[in-house]
Coordinates of C-alpha atoms and ligand atoms in Angstrom, one line a residue:
M1 CA 13.6 24.1 -18.6
S2 CA 17.0 25.1 -17.4
D3 CA 15.5 26.8 -14.5
S4 CA 13.8 23.6 -13.4
L5 CA 17.0 21.7 -14.1
A6 CA 18.8 23.8 -11.6
R7 CA 16.4 22.7 -8.9
G8 CA 16.6 18.9 -9.6
T9 CA 18.9 16.4 -7.9
D10 CA 21.9 15.2 -9.8
H11 CA 20.0 12.0 -10.6
A12 CA 16.9 13.8 -11.7
R13 CA 19.0 16.2 -13.7
S14 CA 20.8 13.5 -15.7
M15 CA 17.4 11.8 -16.2
E16 CA 16.0 15.0 -17.5
E17 CA 18.9 15.8 -19.8
K18 CA 18.4 12.4 -21.3
H19 CA 14.7 13.2 -21.6
V20 CA 15.4 16.5 -23.3
T21 CA 17.7 14.9 -25.8
D22 CA 15.2 12.2 -26.5
R23 CA 12.4 14.7 -27.0
R24 CA 14.3 17.0 -29.3
G25 CA 12.6 16.8 -32.7
F26 CA 9.2 15.9 -31.4
T27 CA 6.5 18.4 -32.2
K28 CA 3.9 19.6 -29.7
S29 CA 1.1 17.8 -31.4
C30 CA 3.1 14.6 -31.5
L31 CA 3.6 14.8 -27.7
A32 CA -0.1 15.4 -27.2
A33 CA -0.9 12.4 -29.3
I34 CA 1.5 10.2 -27.4
A35 CA 0.0 11.4 -24.1
A36 CA -3.6 10.6 -25.3
T37 CA -2.5 7.1 -26.4
V38 CA -0.8 6.4 -23.1
T39 CA -3.7 7.5 -21.0
G40 CA -6.3 5.7 -23.1
W41 CA -8.6 8.4 -21.9
P42 CA -9.5 10.5 -25.0
Q43 CA -11.5 13.1 -23.2
I44 CA -8.6 14.0 -21.0
R45 CA -8.0 17.7 -21.3
L46 CA -4.3 17.6 -22.0
T47 CA -2.8 20.3 -24.2
P48 CA 0.7 20.6 -25.6
R49 CA 1.1 23.7 -23.5
H50 CA 0.6 21.6 -20.3
L51 CA 3.2 19.1 -21.5
L52 CA 5.8 21.7 -22.5
Q53 CA 5.6 23.7 -19.3
P54 CA 8.4 22.6 -17.1
P55 CA 6.8 20.5 -14.4
I56 CA 6.7 22.1 -11.0
R57 CA 9.0 20.2 -8.6
V58 CA 9.1 19.7 -4.9
N59 CA 12.1 20.8 -2.8
G60 CA 14.0 17.5 -2.8
P61 CA 16.6 18.2 -0.1
R62 CA 13.9 19.5 2.3
L63 CA 11.8 16.4 1.7
N64 CA 14.7 14.1 2.5
Q65 CA 15.6 16.1 5.5
S66 CA 12.1 15.7 6.8
L67 CA 12.5 11.9 6.4
T68 CA 15.6 12.1 8.6
D69 CA 13.8 14.3 11.1
L70 CA 10.8 11.9 11.4
S71 CA 13.2 8.9 11.9
R72 CA 14.1 10.2 15.4
F73 CA 10.6 9.3 16.7
G74 CA 10.9 5.7 17.8
A75 CA 14.4 5.2 16.5
N76 CA 16.0 2.0 17.6
P77 CA 19.6 0.8 17.9
Q78 CA 19.3 -1.4 14.7
G79 CA 18.9 1.8 12.7
G80 CA 15.2 1.4 12.1
V81 CA 12.1 2.6 13.9
S82 CA 9.6 1.1 16.3
R83 CA 6.7 3.5 16.1
V84 CA 3.7 1.3 16.5
A85 CA 0.4 3.0 16.5
Y86 CA -0.7 4.6 19.8
S87 CA 2.8 4.4 21.3
D88 CA 4.4 7.5 22.8
A89 CA 6.7 7.7 19.7
D90 CA 3.6 7.6 17.5
R91 CA 1.9 10.4 19.4
D92 CA 5.1 12.5 19.4
A93 CA 5.7 12.0 15.7
R94 CA 2.1 13.0 15.0
A95 CA 2.6 16.3 16.9
W96 CA 5.7 16.9 14.8
I97 CA 3.9 16.1 11.6
M98 CA 1.1 18.6 12.5
D99 CA 3.8 21.3 13.0
L100 CA 5.3 20.3 9.6
M101 CA 1.8 20.7 8.0
R102 CA 1.5 24.2 9.5
A103 CA 4.8 25.1 8.0
A104 CA 3.3 24.0 4.7
K105 CA 0.5 26.5 5.2
L106 CA -2.0 23.7 6.1
D107 CA -4.4 23.7 9.0
P108 CA -4.3 20.1 10.3
R109 CA -7.0 18.7 12.6
I110 CA -7.5 15.3 14.1
D111 CA -10.7 13.6 13.0
L112 CA -12.9 11.5 15.3
A113 CA -11.1 8.4 14.1
G114 CA -7.7 9.8 15.0
N115 CA -6.6 10.5 11.4
I116 CA -4.7 13.7 10.8
V117 CA -6.4 15.6 8.0
A118 CA -5.6 19.0 6.5
R119 CA -7.9 20.6 4.0
R120 CA -6.7 23.2 1.4
P121 CA -9.6 25.0 -0.3
G122 CA -10.0 24.9 -4.0
T123 CA -11.6 27.4 -6.4
D124 CA -14.7 25.3 -6.9
A125 CA -16.7 25.1 -3.7
S126 CA -18.9 22.4 -5.2
A127 CA -16.1 20.0 -6.1
K128 CA -15.3 17.0 -4.0
P129 CA -11.8 16.8 -2.4
I130 CA -8.8 15.1 -3.9
V131 CA -7.3 13.2 -1.0
F132 CA -3.7 12.2 -0.8
G133 CA -1.4 10.9 2.0
S134 CA -0.2 7.8 3.7
H135 CA 0.7 6.7 7.3
I136 CA 3.5 7.2 9.8
D137 CA 3.0 4.3 12.2
S138 CA 5.4 1.4 11.8
V139 CA 5.6 -2.3 12.5
P140 CA 7.8 -3.2 15.5
E141 CA 11.5 -2.9 14.4
G142 CA 10.4 -1.5 11.0
G143 CA 12.1 0.9 8.6
N144 CA 12.1 4.6 7.9
Y145 CA 10.4 4.6 4.5
D146 CA 7.1 2.5 4.7
G147 CA 4.4 5.1 5.0
D148 CA 6.8 7.9 5.8
V149 CA 7.8 8.5 2.2
G150 CA 4.1 9.0 1.1
S151 CA 3.2 11.1 4.2
L152 CA 6.1 13.5 4.0
S153 CA 5.8 13.7 0.2
A154 CA 2.1 14.6 0.5
I155 CA 3.0 17.5 2.9
E156 CA 5.9 18.6 0.7
V157 CA 3.6 18.6 -2.4
A158 CA 1.1 20.9 -0.4
R159 CA 4.0 23.1 0.6
T160 CA 5.3 23.4 -2.9
L161 CA 1.8 24.4 -4.1
A162 CA 1.6 27.0 -1.4
E163 CA 5.0 28.4 -2.2
R164 CA 4.2 28.6 -6.0
G165 CA 0.8 30.1 -5.2
V166 CA -1.0 27.3 -7.1
V167 CA -4.6 27.0 -6.2
T168 CA -6.4 23.9 -7.4
R169 CA -10.0 23.7 -8.5
H170 CA -10.8 20.8 -6.1
P171 CA -10.2 21.2 -2.4
L172 CA -7.2 19.1 -1.4
E173 CA -7.0 16.9 1.7
V174 CA -3.7 15.7 3.0
V175 CA -4.3 12.7 5.3
I176 CA -2.1 10.8 7.6
F177 CA -4.1 7.7 8.4
Q178 CA -3.7 6.2 11.9
N179 CA -2.7 2.6 12.6
E180 CA -2.2 1.4 9.1
E181 CA 0.1 -1.5 10.2
G182 CA -2.4 -2.8 12.7
G183 CA -5.2 -3.3 10.2
L184 CA -5.8 -0.1 8.2
V185 CA -7.9 1.2 11.2
G186 CA -8.0 4.9 10.2
S187 CA -9.0 4.3 6.6
R188 CA -11.5 1.6 7.5
A189 CA -13.2 4.1 9.8
W190 CA -13.7 6.3 6.7
I191 CA -15.6 3.4 5.0
G192 CA -17.5 2.5 8.2
E193 CA -15.9 -0.9 8.7
V194 CA -14.4 -0.6 12.2
T195 CA -16.6 -2.8 14.4
A196 CA -17.0 -3.0 18.1
R197 CA -15.0 -6.2 18.0
D198 CA -12.1 -4.4 16.3
L199 CA -12.2 -1.6 19.0
A200 CA -11.8 -4.2 21.7
L201 CA -8.7 -5.8 20.1
T202 CA -5.4 -5.1 21.7
S203 CA -3.0 -3.3 19.5
R204 CA 0.8 -3.7 19.5
S205 CA 1.1 -0.7 21.8
G206 CA -0.7 -2.7 24.5
K207 CA -3.7 -0.4 24.3
T208 CA -7.0 -1.5 22.8
I209 CA -7.8 0.1 19.5
A210 CA -10.5 2.1 21.4
D211 CA -8.1 3.4 24.0
G212 CA -5.5 4.0 21.3
I213 CA -8.0 6.2 19.3
R214 CA -8.6 8.2 22.5
F215 CA -4.9 8.4 23.1
I216 CA -4.3 10.1 19.8
G217 CA -7.2 12.5 20.1
G218 CA -10.1 10.7 18.5
D219 CA -13.4 9.4 19.9
P220 CA -14.1 5.7 19.3
T221 CA -17.8 6.2 20.2
R222 CA -18.3 8.6 17.3
L223 CA -16.7 6.8 14.4
A224 CA -19.9 6.9 12.5
E225 CA -19.4 10.6 12.0
V226 CA -16.2 10.2 9.9
R227 CA -17.8 7.7 7.6
R228 CA -17.8 8.7 3.9
S229 CA -19.8 7.4 1.0
P230 CA -18.8 6.4 -2.5
G231 CA -18.4 9.6 -4.5
D232 CA -17.5 11.7 -1.5
I233 CA -14.0 12.1 -2.8
A234 CA -12.9 13.2 -6.3
G235 CA -9.9 10.8 -6.1
Y236 CA -7.2 9.3 -3.9
L237 CA -3.5 9.2 -4.5
E238 CA -0.8 7.6 -2.4
L239 CA 2.9 7.4 -2.9
H240 CA 4.5 4.4 -1.2
I241 CA 7.7 2.3 -1.3
E242 CA 7.2 -0.9 -3.3
Q243 CA 8.3 -3.1 -0.4
G244 CA 9.2 -5.8 -3.0
G245 CA 12.3 -5.9 -5.3
T246 CA 10.8 -5.5 -8.8
L247 CA 11.6 -1.9 -9.5
D248 CA 15.0 -2.0 -7.9
R249 CA 16.0 -5.1 -9.8
E250 CA 14.8 -3.7 -13.1
H251 CA 16.1 -0.1 -12.4
I252 CA 12.7 1.4 -13.0
P253 CA 12.2 4.6 -10.9
I254 CA 8.3 4.6 -10.8
G255 CA 5.8 1.9 -10.4
V256 CA 2.2 2.4 -11.4
V257 CA 0.1 0.2 -9.1
E258 CA -2.4 -1.9 -10.9
G259 CA -4.2 -2.7 -7.7
I260 CA -3.9 -4.2 -4.3
V261 CA -4.2 -7.9 -4.2
G262 CA -7.1 -9.7 -2.6
I263 CA -6.3 -12.2 0.2
G264 CA -8.0 -15.4 1.3
W265 CA -7.2 -17.1 4.6
W266 CA -8.3 -20.6 5.7
D267 CA -7.7 -22.7 8.7
V268 CA -7.1 -26.2 7.6
T269 CA -7.5 -29.2 9.9
V270 CA -6.1 -32.6 8.9
T271 CA -7.6 -35.4 11.0
G272 CA -6.0 -38.9 11.2
F273 CA -5.6 -41.2 14.1
A274 CA -3.1 -40.8 16.9
N275 CA -1.4 -44.1 17.8
H276 CA 1.7 -45.7 19.2
A277 CA 4.7 -44.9 17.0
G278 CA 6.5 -48.1 17.9
T279 CA 3.7 -50.7 17.6
T280 CA 1.7 -49.4 14.6
P281 CA 3.0 -50.8 11.3
M282 CA 3.7 -48.3 8.6
N283 CA 0.9 -49.5 6.4
E284 CA -1.7 -49.2 9.2
R285 CA -1.1 -45.5 10.0
H286 CA -3.4 -42.5 9.6
D287 CA -0.6 -40.0 9.9
A288 CA -2.1 -36.5 9.8
L289 CA 1.3 -34.8 9.6
L290 CA 2.4 -36.9 6.6
A291 CA -0.8 -35.8 4.9
A292 CA -0.1 -32.2 5.9
A293 CA 3.3 -32.4 4.3
K294 CA 1.8 -33.6 1.0
F295 CA -0.7 -30.7 1.4
I296 CA 2.0 -28.1 1.7
E297 CA 3.6 -29.4 -1.5
L298 CA 0.2 -29.4 -3.2
V299 CA -0.3 -25.7 -2.4
N300 CA 3.0 -24.8 -3.9
R301 CA 2.5 -27.0 -6.9
T302 CA -1.0 -25.7 -7.6
V303 CA -0.1 -22.0 -7.2
T304 CA 2.9 -22.3 -9.5
S305 CA 1.2 -24.4 -12.1
E306 CA -0.1 -21.5 -14.1
P307 CA 1.3 -18.2 -15.3
G308 CA 0.6 -15.1 -13.2
R309 CA 1.7 -13.4 -10.0
Q310 CA -0.5 -15.3 -7.6
V311 CA 1.1 -16.5 -4.4
G312 CA 0.1 -19.1 -1.9
T313 CA 1.6 -19.9 1.5
V314 CA 1.2 -22.3 4.4
G315 CA 2.7 -20.2 7.2
R316 CA 1.6 -22.1 10.3
I317 CA 1.6 -25.7 11.3
Q318 CA 0.9 -27.5 14.6
A319 CA 0.9 -31.3 15.0
L320 CA -1.1 -32.9 17.8
P321 CA -0.5 -34.3 20.3
G322 CA 3.1 -33.4 19.3
A323 CA 5.2 -36.1 20.9
P324 CA 8.1 -38.0 19.3
N325 CA 6.6 -41.4 20.0
V326 CA 3.0 -40.7 18.9
I327 CA 1.8 -40.7 15.3
P328 CA 0.2 -37.3 14.8
G329 CA -3.6 -37.6 15.0
Q330 CA -4.4 -34.0 14.0
V331 CA -2.6 -31.1 12.3
L332 CA -3.7 -27.5 12.2
L333 CA -2.4 -25.5 9.2
S334 CA -3.0 -22.1 7.7
L335 CA -3.6 -21.5 4.0
E336 CA -3.2 -18.0 2.4
L337 CA -3.8 -17.2 -1.3
R338 CA -3.3 -13.7 -2.9
D339 CA -4.0 -12.3 -6.3
L340 CA -5.4 -9.3 -8.1
D341 CA -8.2 -11.5 -9.4
A342 CA -10.7 -12.7 -6.8
A343 CA -11.9 -15.4 -9.2
K344 CA -8.4 -16.8 -9.5
I345 CA -8.1 -17.0 -5.8
E346 CA -11.4 -18.9 -5.6
R347 CA -10.4 -21.2 -8.5
L348 CA -7.0 -22.0 -6.9
Y349 CA -8.7 -22.7 -3.6
Q350 CA -11.2 -25.1 -5.2
T351 CA -8.4 -27.0 -6.9
I352 CA -6.4 -27.2 -3.6
A353 CA -9.5 -28.4 -1.7
R354 CA -10.3 -31.0 -4.3
E355 CA -6.8 -32.4 -4.4
A356 CA -6.5 -32.4 -0.6
E357 CA -9.5 -34.7 -0.5
R358 CA -7.5 -37.1 -2.7
I359 CA -4.6 -36.9 -0.3
G360 CA -7.0 -37.7 2.5
T361 CA -8.4 -40.7 0.7
E362 CA -4.9 -42.1 0.0
S363 CA -3.6 -41.5 3.6
G364 CA -6.7 -42.4 5.6
T365 CA -7.1 -38.8 6.8
T366 CA -9.7 -36.0 6.3
F367 CA -9.2 -32.4 5.4
T368 CA -11.6 -29.6 6.5
F369 CA -11.3 -26.0 5.5
R370 CA -12.7 -23.0 7.4
E371 CA -12.4 -19.6 5.8
T372 CA -11.2 -17.0 8.3
N373 CA -10.6 -13.9 6.2
R374 CA -11.4 -12.7 2.8
Q375 CA -10.3 -9.3 1.4
A376 CA -11.4 -8.4 -2.1
P377 CA -8.8 -7.1 -4.4
A378 CA -8.8 -3.3 -4.9
L379 CA -8.0 -2.2 -8.4
S380 CA -6.7 1.2 -9.1
D381 CA -8.6 3.4 -11.6
P382 CA -7.3 3.0 -15.1
R383 CA -7.6 6.8 -15.7
V384 CA -5.6 7.5 -12.6
R385 CA -3.0 5.0 -13.8
G386 CA -2.8 7.0 -17.0
L387 CA -2.3 10.3 -15.1
I388 CA 0.5 8.8 -13.1
A389 CA 2.2 7.4 -16.2
D390 CA 1.9 10.8 -17.9
A391 CA 3.3 12.6 -14.9
A392 CA 6.3 10.3 -14.8
K393 CA 6.8 10.6 -18.6
S394 CA 6.8 14.4 -18.4
L395 CA 9.6 14.1 -15.8
G396 CA 11.5 11.6 -18.1
L397 CA 11.0 8.7 -15.7
A398 CA 10.4 5.2 -16.8
T399 CA 7.4 3.3 -15.3
K400 CA 6.2 -0.2 -14.8
V401 CA 2.7 -1.4 -14.0
L402 CA 2.7 -3.8 -11.1
P403 CA 0.4 -5.1 -8.4
S404 CA 0.8 -4.4 -4.7
G405 CA 1.2 -7.6 -2.7
A406 CA 0.9 -5.7 0.5
G407 CA -2.2 -4.0 1.9
H408 CA -2.6 -0.2 1.9
D409 CA -5.1 2.4 3.0
A410 CA -5.6 3.0 -0.7
Q411 CA -7.6 -0.2 -0.9
D412 CA -10.2 1.3 1.4
M413 CA -10.1 4.7 -0.5
A414 CA -10.8 2.8 -3.7
R415 CA -14.3 2.3 -2.3
L416 CA -14.9 6.0 -2.2
G417 CA -13.5 7.2 -5.5
P418 CA -10.9 6.7 -8.2
M419 CA -7.7 5.5 -6.6
G420 CA -4.1 5.5 -7.8
M421 CA -0.9 4.5 -6.2
I422 CA 2.7 5.3 -7.1
F423 CA 5.5 3.0 -6.0
V424 CA 9.2 3.9 -5.7
P425 CA 12.0 1.3 -5.4
S426 CA 12.9 -0.5 -2.2
V427 CA 16.5 -1.3 -2.3
A428 CA 16.9 -5.1 -2.6
G429 CA 13.1 -5.4 -1.9
V430 CA 13.7 -5.1 1.9
S431 CA 10.8 -3.8 4.0
H432 CA 9.3 -4.0 7.5
A433 CA 12.9 -4.2 8.7
P434 CA 15.6 -1.7 9.8
R435 CA 17.5 -2.2 6.5
E436 CA 14.5 -0.8 4.5
L437 CA 15.9 1.8 2.2
T438 CA 14.6 4.0 -0.7
R439 CA 17.3 6.2 -2.2
P440 CA 16.9 10.0 -1.8
E441 CA 16.6 10.5 -5.5
D442 CA 13.9 7.9 -5.8
V443 CA 12.0 9.6 -2.9
V444 CA 12.2 12.9 -4.8
N445 CA 11.1 11.3 -8.1
G446 CA 8.1 9.8 -6.4
A447 CA 7.1 13.1 -4.8
N448 CA 7.4 14.9 -8.1
V449 CA 5.2 12.3 -9.8
L450 CA 2.7 12.6 -7.0
L451 CA 2.7 16.4 -7.5
G452 CA 2.2 16.0 -11.3
S453 CA -0.5 13.4 -11.0
L454 CA -2.3 15.5 -8.5
L455 CA -2.4 18.6 -10.7
Q456 CA -3.4 16.5 -13.7
M457 CA -6.2 14.8 -11.6
D458 CA -7.4 18.3 -10.6
R459 CA -7.6 19.3 -14.2
T460 CA -9.3 16.1 -15.4
V461 CA -11.7 14.6 -12.8
A462 CA -15.1 15.8 -12.1
Ligands
LIG1 ZN1 2.8 1.3 4.5

């Protein structure tokens, strides 16, 4: 144990010392019993010996140095990064990442969708691969942690395994998905959901998705060849920054992601009657904007009227004809609802639509709703959640189960096999901005939990 202590960061060391003190007096069998209870997965092949071996740890300083090195690509004056997919910065960073993978004794290639994939053989040729990774593209004027922490940690984990001579039973695949921020393009290609219409869309780089895929070494005409089917992977793990403030606020180093929320989008049209703002008495108006204002309040009231972590937003509004001296005859609004439970999204929507009709009746307007997008929630696998919680526990790290309000490639991978996500704190919950920050010790904690979860997944999944 002292050997592993010497390798930890100061923070990790103090955490571990606390953990060692806490653990003193526990018997081996007691530990195993706790682990079995925590996982809720009785057939898990945990033994006291596994638990008492000092966990293998990544090289923390090297990992944080690689984050600094990657931040050069697309660095902007605000201190963040603009490395949108298919830009020169993205292409250069990808080349650098492939070199880093080679240093980790990996053999990276670019698949036909433009994802960077490196496979490490396992001892069982018939086993399906365990896939882990993230993305390195950013939003315009984004930060240096979203995607980067998970990508570089995945490579660091592979490098640590190589240095320790650890060979897993399953083949491992480190993946850097392309264009996560522009609609999960790389992971959606793996599940066969990139359409011809998607390929024609213009990405933030100015290139179409099709041209972008060509630019980074893929072939948009052959996407069918990268498609995988359910059961083609043994599991998927992704480490990511939380991007919200829960973990930071509660001083919890590791989040175990319950799932990625589902999203519903609607275009809402309120139709009244445009008329002269000076000559139409107040009681004779069919004011679409006034009805829209009541609608916005309705959305907020409905979403907050029951317990839970559901969120609802009206993010866009346009009044027509849009003149100071004309009563608005039509208003276009957006409605967005998110929750881990698709049935709850539907129920909230039904309530909002019903109550909107009442507002319409009272204000002489009509509401129409058109659904424009519906993404199903993607739940993580309960067994994988247990593995992550165990890995954190063996490192003396507290955990909290929480949903992801943001989309991730992991939601697509959940369609192919058991998925798990690990969150680390985002300072003050800031993300998609230059001030995005995850503390170095939290990055290292996350990578160590990724490593522990991966090894445990290798031992326990088919
Ligand atoms: Zn991300």
